Short mmCIF file of C-alpha atoms and ligand atoms in Angstrom, two decimals:
data_model
loop_
_atom_site.label_atom_id
_atom_site.label_comp_id
_atom_site.label_asym_id
_atom_site.label_seq_id
_atom_site.Cartn_x
_atom_site.Cartn_y
_atom_site.Cartn_z
CA MET J 1368 -1.87 33.17 104.20
CA ALA J 1369 -1.75 29.96 102.20
CA LEU J 1370 -2.49 28.30 98.91
CA ILE J 1371 -5.28 25.88 99.80
CA ILE J 1372 -6.50 23.22 97.39
CA SER J 1373 -9.59 21.26 98.41
CA ASP J 1374 -11.66 18.47 96.89
CA LEU J 1375 -10.05 19.06 93.52
CA VAL J 1376 -11.45 16.97 90.68
CA ALA J 1377 -9.86 17.55 87.28
CA GLY J 1378 -9.63 15.99 83.84
CA TYR J 1379 -9.65 16.51 80.12
CA GLY J 1380 -13.26 15.74 79.25
CA GLY J 1381 -13.45 11.97 79.79
CA ALA J 1382 -13.22 10.31 83.19
CA ALA J 1383 -11.69 12.44 85.97
CA ILE J 1384 -7.90 12.11 86.27
CA VAL J 1385 -7.54 13.86 89.64
CA LYS J 1386 -10.25 12.51 91.92
CA GLY J 1387 -10.77 14.76 94.91
CA VAL J 1388 -7.35 15.86 96.17
CA GLY J 1389 -6.63 18.40 98.91
CA LEU J 1390 -3.42 20.01 100.16
CA SER J 1391 -2.11 23.35 101.32
CA VAL J 1392 1.18 25.23 101.30
CA GLU J 1393 2.15 28.26 103.33
CA PRO J 1394 4.72 30.92 102.40
CA GLY J 1395 8.25 29.71 103.14
CA ARG J 1396 7.29 26.02 103.07
CA ILE J 1397 7.86 23.21 100.56
CA VAL J 1398 5.16 20.62 99.85
CA ALA J 1399 6.10 17.61 97.72
CA ILE J 1400 3.57 15.98 95.38
CA ALA J 1401 4.88 12.51 94.57
CA GLY J 1402 3.57 9.45 92.78
CA THR J 1403 4.47 7.19 89.89
CA ASN J 1404 4.10 7.93 86.14
CA GLY J 1405 0.56 8.87 85.20
CA SER J 1406 -0.69 9.26 88.78
CA GLY J 1407 -2.04 12.74 87.96
CA LYS J 1408 0.64 15.03 89.42
CA SER J 1409 0.93 17.29 86.36
CA THR J 1410 -2.84 17.32 85.88
CA LEU J 1411 -3.25 18.45 89.50
CA VAL J 1412 -0.84 21.36 89.19
CA LYS J 1413 -2.13 22.32 85.73
CA ALA J 1414 -5.63 22.45 87.22
CA VAL J 1415 -4.33 24.77 89.94
CA MET J 1416 -2.85 27.01 87.22
CA GLY J 1417 -6.06 27.00 85.16
CA LEU J 1418 -4.69 24.91 82.29
CA VAL J 1419 -7.06 21.93 82.41
CA PRO J 1420 -10.55 22.06 80.82
CA LYS J 1421 -12.60 20.30 83.53
CA VAL J 1422 -12.04 21.33 87.15
CA GLU J 1423 -14.21 21.23 90.27
CA GLY J 1424 -13.41 21.92 93.90
CA LYS J 1425 -11.61 24.87 95.46
CA VAL J 1426 -8.27 26.60 94.97
CA ASP J 1427 -7.84 29.50 97.36
CA LEU J 1428 -4.78 31.79 97.29
CA ASP J 1429 -4.55 34.04 100.36
CA GLY J 1430 -8.34 34.33 100.39
CA THR J 1431 -8.98 34.62 96.64
CA ASN J 1432 -10.86 31.82 94.88
CA LEU J 1433 -8.65 31.13 91.86
CA LEU J 1434 -10.95 28.70 90.06
CA ALA J 1435 -13.11 31.60 88.89
CA LEU J 1436 -10.08 33.24 87.24
CA PRO J 1437 -8.22 32.59 83.95
CA ALA J 1438 -4.58 31.46 84.13
CA GLU J 1439 -3.10 34.96 83.55
CA ALA J 1440 -5.10 36.36 86.46
CA ARG J 1441 -3.84 33.55 88.71
CA VAL J 1442 -0.29 34.54 87.80
CA ALA J 1443 -1.12 38.16 88.63
CA HIS J 1444 -2.33 36.98 92.05
CA GLY J 1445 1.10 35.53 92.77
CA LEU J 1446 1.03 31.99 91.42
CA GLY J 1447 4.17 30.95 89.54
CA TYR J 1448 4.61 27.82 87.45
CA VAL J 1449 7.57 26.04 85.90
CA PRO J 1450 6.04 23.38 83.59
CA GLN J 1451 7.46 19.88 83.19
CA VAL J 1452 8.28 20.43 79.51
CA ALA J 1453 8.82 23.47 77.25
CA ASN J 1454 9.72 25.80 80.10
CA VAL J 1455 12.09 28.07 78.10
CA PHE J 1456 12.09 29.41 74.51
CA THR J 1457 14.95 27.44 72.99
CA THR J 1458 15.55 29.73 70.00
CA LEU J 1459 15.65 32.92 72.09
CA SER J 1460 18.75 33.98 73.98
CA VAL J 1461 18.97 33.71 77.76
CA TRP J 1462 18.49 37.47 78.06
CA GLU J 1463 15.51 37.44 75.68
CA ASN J 1464 13.89 34.62 77.66
CA LEU J 1465 13.90 36.94 80.68
CA ALA J 1466 13.04 40.09 78.73
CA VAL J 1467 9.83 38.62 77.28
CA VAL J 1468 8.35 37.93 80.72
CA GLU J 1469 5.46 40.36 81.28
CA CYS J 1470 6.55 41.23 84.80
CA GLY J 1471 4.86 44.58 85.21
CA GLY J 1472 7.65 46.03 87.35
CA ASP J 1473 11.13 47.33 86.50
CA ARG J 1474 12.16 44.67 83.99
CA LYS J 1475 15.82 45.71 83.72
CA ALA J 1476 16.31 45.70 87.47
CA ARG J 1477 14.72 42.26 87.77
CA ILE J 1478 16.87 40.83 84.98
CA ALA J 1479 19.92 42.21 86.80
CA GLN J 1480 18.72 40.53 90.01
CA MET J 1481 18.35 37.21 88.18
CA PHE J 1482 21.84 37.46 86.74
CA GLU J 1483 23.14 38.12 90.24
CA ARG J 1484 21.27 35.10 91.61
CA PHE J 1485 22.26 32.85 88.66
CA PRO J 1486 25.80 33.82 87.58
CA ALA J 1487 25.93 30.97 85.04
CA LEU J 1488 23.07 32.66 83.17
CA ALA J 1489 24.81 36.04 83.24
CA GLU J 1490 27.84 34.47 81.58
CA ARG J 1491 25.62 33.02 78.87
CA LYS J 1492 23.13 35.83 78.38
CA ALA J 1493 23.62 36.00 74.60
CA MET J 1494 23.49 32.21 74.12
CA ALA J 1495 20.37 30.54 72.68
CA ALA J 1496 18.56 28.81 75.54
CA GLY J 1497 18.51 25.60 73.49
CA HIS J 1498 22.29 25.40 73.86
CA LEU J 1499 22.30 25.54 77.67
CA SER J 1500 23.11 22.45 79.73
CA GLY J 1501 20.20 20.78 81.51
CA GLY J 1502 21.03 22.42 84.83
CA GLU J 1503 21.51 25.86 83.28
CA ARG J 1504 18.23 25.49 81.45
CA GLN J 1505 16.42 24.75 84.72
CA GLN J 1506 18.06 27.83 86.22
CA LEU J 1507 16.64 29.87 83.33
CA ALA J 1508 13.19 28.33 83.80
CA PHE J 1509 13.33 29.24 87.52
CA ALA J 1510 14.57 32.76 86.69
CA ARG J 1511 11.67 33.27 84.27
CA ALA J 1512 9.23 32.28 87.01
CA LEU J 1513 10.97 34.43 89.64
CA MET J 1514 10.82 37.51 87.37
CA LEU J 1515 7.11 37.60 88.31
CA GLU J 1516 7.92 37.62 92.06
CA PRO J 1517 5.49 34.79 92.85
CA LYS J 1518 4.14 34.16 96.35
CA TYR J 1519 3.72 30.49 95.52
CA LEU J 1520 5.70 28.55 92.94
CA ILE J 1521 4.78 25.25 91.31
CA LEU J 1522 7.74 23.22 90.00
CA ASP J 1523 6.76 20.22 87.87
CA GLU J 1524 9.58 17.63 87.93
CA PRO J 1525 12.39 20.19 87.73
CA THR J 1526 15.07 17.50 87.84
CA ALA J 1527 13.47 14.87 85.59
CA ALA J 1528 16.10 14.71 82.84
CA LEU J 1529 19.15 15.65 84.92
CA SER J 1530 22.23 13.74 86.06
CA VAL J 1531 22.69 13.10 89.79
CA ALA J 1532 25.13 16.02 90.11
CA LEU J 1533 22.72 18.42 88.44
CA VAL J 1534 19.81 17.18 90.56
CA GLU J 1535 21.78 18.31 93.60
CA GLN J 1536 22.38 21.70 91.99
CA VAL J 1537 18.69 22.24 91.23
CA PHE J 1538 17.67 21.06 94.71
CA THR J 1539 20.01 23.69 96.15
CA LEU J 1540 18.08 26.31 94.18
CA ILE J 1541 14.75 24.93 95.44
CA ARG J 1542 15.94 25.01 99.06
CA GLU J 1543 16.62 28.76 98.68
CA LEU J 1544 13.05 29.58 97.62
CA PRO J 1545 11.52 29.46 101.12
CA GLN J 1546 14.10 32.03 102.22
CA LEU J 1547 12.49 34.40 99.70
CA GLY J 1548 9.16 33.80 101.44
CA ILE J 1549 7.88 31.67 98.56
CA GLY J 1550 5.64 28.67 99.17
CA VAL J 1551 6.73 25.80 96.90
CA LEU J 1552 4.72 22.94 95.41
CA LEU J 1553 7.33 20.46 94.20
CA VAL J 1554 6.15 17.70 91.87
CA GLU J 1555 8.56 14.79 91.77
CA GLN J 1556 8.25 11.15 90.78
CA ARG J 1557 11.02 10.13 93.13
CA ALA J 1558 9.26 10.37 96.47
CA ARG J 1559 12.26 10.03 98.75
CA LEU J 1560 14.25 12.70 96.97
CA ALA J 1561 11.41 15.22 97.18
CA LEU J 1562 10.44 14.42 100.77
CA GLU J 1563 14.01 14.98 101.89
CA ILE J 1564 13.75 18.69 101.08
CA ALA J 1565 10.02 19.14 101.72
CA ASP J 1566 8.19 20.07 104.91
CA ASP J 1567 5.07 18.13 103.95
CA GLY J 1568 4.12 15.69 101.24
CA ILE J 1569 1.26 13.99 99.47
CA ILE J 1570 1.51 10.75 97.52
CA LEU J 1571 -0.89 10.23 94.62
CA ASP J 1572 -1.92 7.00 92.99
CA GLN J 1573 -4.39 7.00 90.09
CA GLY J 1574 -5.49 10.52 90.91
CA SER J 1575 -6.20 9.97 94.60
CA GLU J 1576 -4.23 10.60 97.77
CA VAL J 1577 -2.78 7.44 99.23
CA MET J 1578 -0.74 9.12 101.96
CA ALA J 1579 -0.13 12.66 103.17
CA GLY J 1580 1.49 14.40 106.10
CA PRO J 1581 4.78 15.79 107.41
CA ALA J 1582 7.63 14.73 105.12
CA ALA J 1583 9.67 13.27 107.97
CA GLU J 1584 6.78 10.99 108.97
CA LEU J 1585 6.13 9.84 105.40
CA LEU J 1586 9.80 8.96 104.97
CA GLU J 1587 9.56 6.65 107.99
CA ASP J 1588 6.28 5.02 107.05
CA ASN J 1589 6.68 1.38 106.09
CA ARG J 1590 3.85 1.44 103.57
CA MET J 1591 5.66 4.18 101.66
CA ALA J 1592 8.88 2.27 101.68
CA GLU J 1593 7.18 -0.74 100.17
CA LEU J 1594 4.92 1.01 97.69
CA TYR J 1595 6.83 4.01 96.43
CA LEU J 1596 10.31 4.56 97.73
CA GLY J 1597 11.35 1.37 95.99
CA HIS J 1598 10.93 3.22 92.71
CA ALA J 1599 13.45 5.85 93.73
CA PRO J 1600 16.93 5.41 92.29
CA THR J 1601 18.42 7.40 95.20
N1 ATP Q 2669 -4.02 16.54 77.63
C1 ATP Q 2669 -4.46 15.35 78.04
N2 ATP Q 2669 -5.57 14.78 77.52
C2 ATP Q 2669 -6.03 13.59 77.93
N3 ATP Q 2669 -5.45 12.84 78.90
C3 ATP Q 2669 -4.33 13.34 79.46
C4 ATP Q 2669 -3.77 14.62 79.07
N4 ATP Q 2669 -2.66 14.84 79.81
C5 ATP Q 2669 -2.54 13.77 80.62
N5 ATP Q 2669 -3.53 12.88 80.41
C6 ATP Q 2669 -3.70 11.59 81.13
O1 ATP Q 2669 -3.85 11.84 82.51
C7 ATP Q 2669 -3.19 10.84 83.29
C8 ATP Q 2669 -2.30 11.52 84.29
O2 ATP Q 2669 -1.28 12.24 83.59
P1 ATP Q 2669 -0.32 13.28 84.31
O3 ATP Q 2669 0.49 13.91 83.26
O4 ATP Q 2669 -1.13 14.15 85.19
O5 ATP Q 2669 0.54 12.29 85.23
P2 ATP Q 2669 1.90 12.56 86.02
O6 ATP Q 2669 1.69 12.04 87.41
O7 ATP Q 2669 2.30 13.97 85.89
O8 ATP Q 2669 2.93 11.59 85.27
P3 ATP Q 2669 4.54 11.78 85.00
O9 ATP Q 2669 5.21 11.41 86.27
O10 ATP Q 2669 4.79 10.77 83.92
O11 ATP Q 2669 4.77 13.20 84.56
C9 ATP Q 2669 -2.46 9.95 82.30
O12 ATP Q 2669 -3.21 8.77 82.15
C10 ATP Q 2669 -2.45 10.74 81.01
O13 ATP Q 2669 -2.51 9.91 79.89
MG1 MG Q 2670 3.92 14.91 85.06
#
């Protein structure tokens, strides 16, 4: 059981942006995808979701080849995705944001579960999502993804616009995902921050892997310290 990405080449029609990347994540594990602005992190995860026009290579989810399937079918196979931007409907209420998720199962029961897991959302269920704080909004984006009971969940820079205190709050939520048996792909510009909660990591530069391996080893690698960790404000 794993989400296995191999030799992935992806782009938007011109030159390839992601140039032959491989990684895998097992249920209950967190894999960090780090790298500076424009290194291809979002393109990589969008390609895994089926949201990029040109893709070659392999994406295998528990034995199913996802590349042959449209994005909706990938979701049905257990792949969840919280995009970097536009991850909630700002004009809909918190409750409506959950209610519009096509979850297939008992919608009311799942909404109740989400309100139990995220009490701040329960308190604000009638509020327009656009009025939530940054941290609350990320909770809603996570809740929308969890409504679909994913086996694997892709989080694209979930803390990008948040204050240090809220980053900690969102990281607490991410740490709980493996306990639900979910395999997490965490995209994060700040390599050190992501590697501190990940089991494994991969560092991209201009669409290619520059380093990969157990997170603890990457954190101790001198090349990383020089090249990438210096960018981290933490
Ligand atoms: N829809 C698109 N069409 C054409 N080029 C794109 C598109 N989206 C991204 N790119 C280009 O692909 C490259 C990689 O972008 P991508 O968004 O994957 O980087 P990223 O690592 O996620 O960066 P960031 O940390 O800023 O989110 C950039 O040069 C970008 O301009
Ligand atoms: Mg990005």
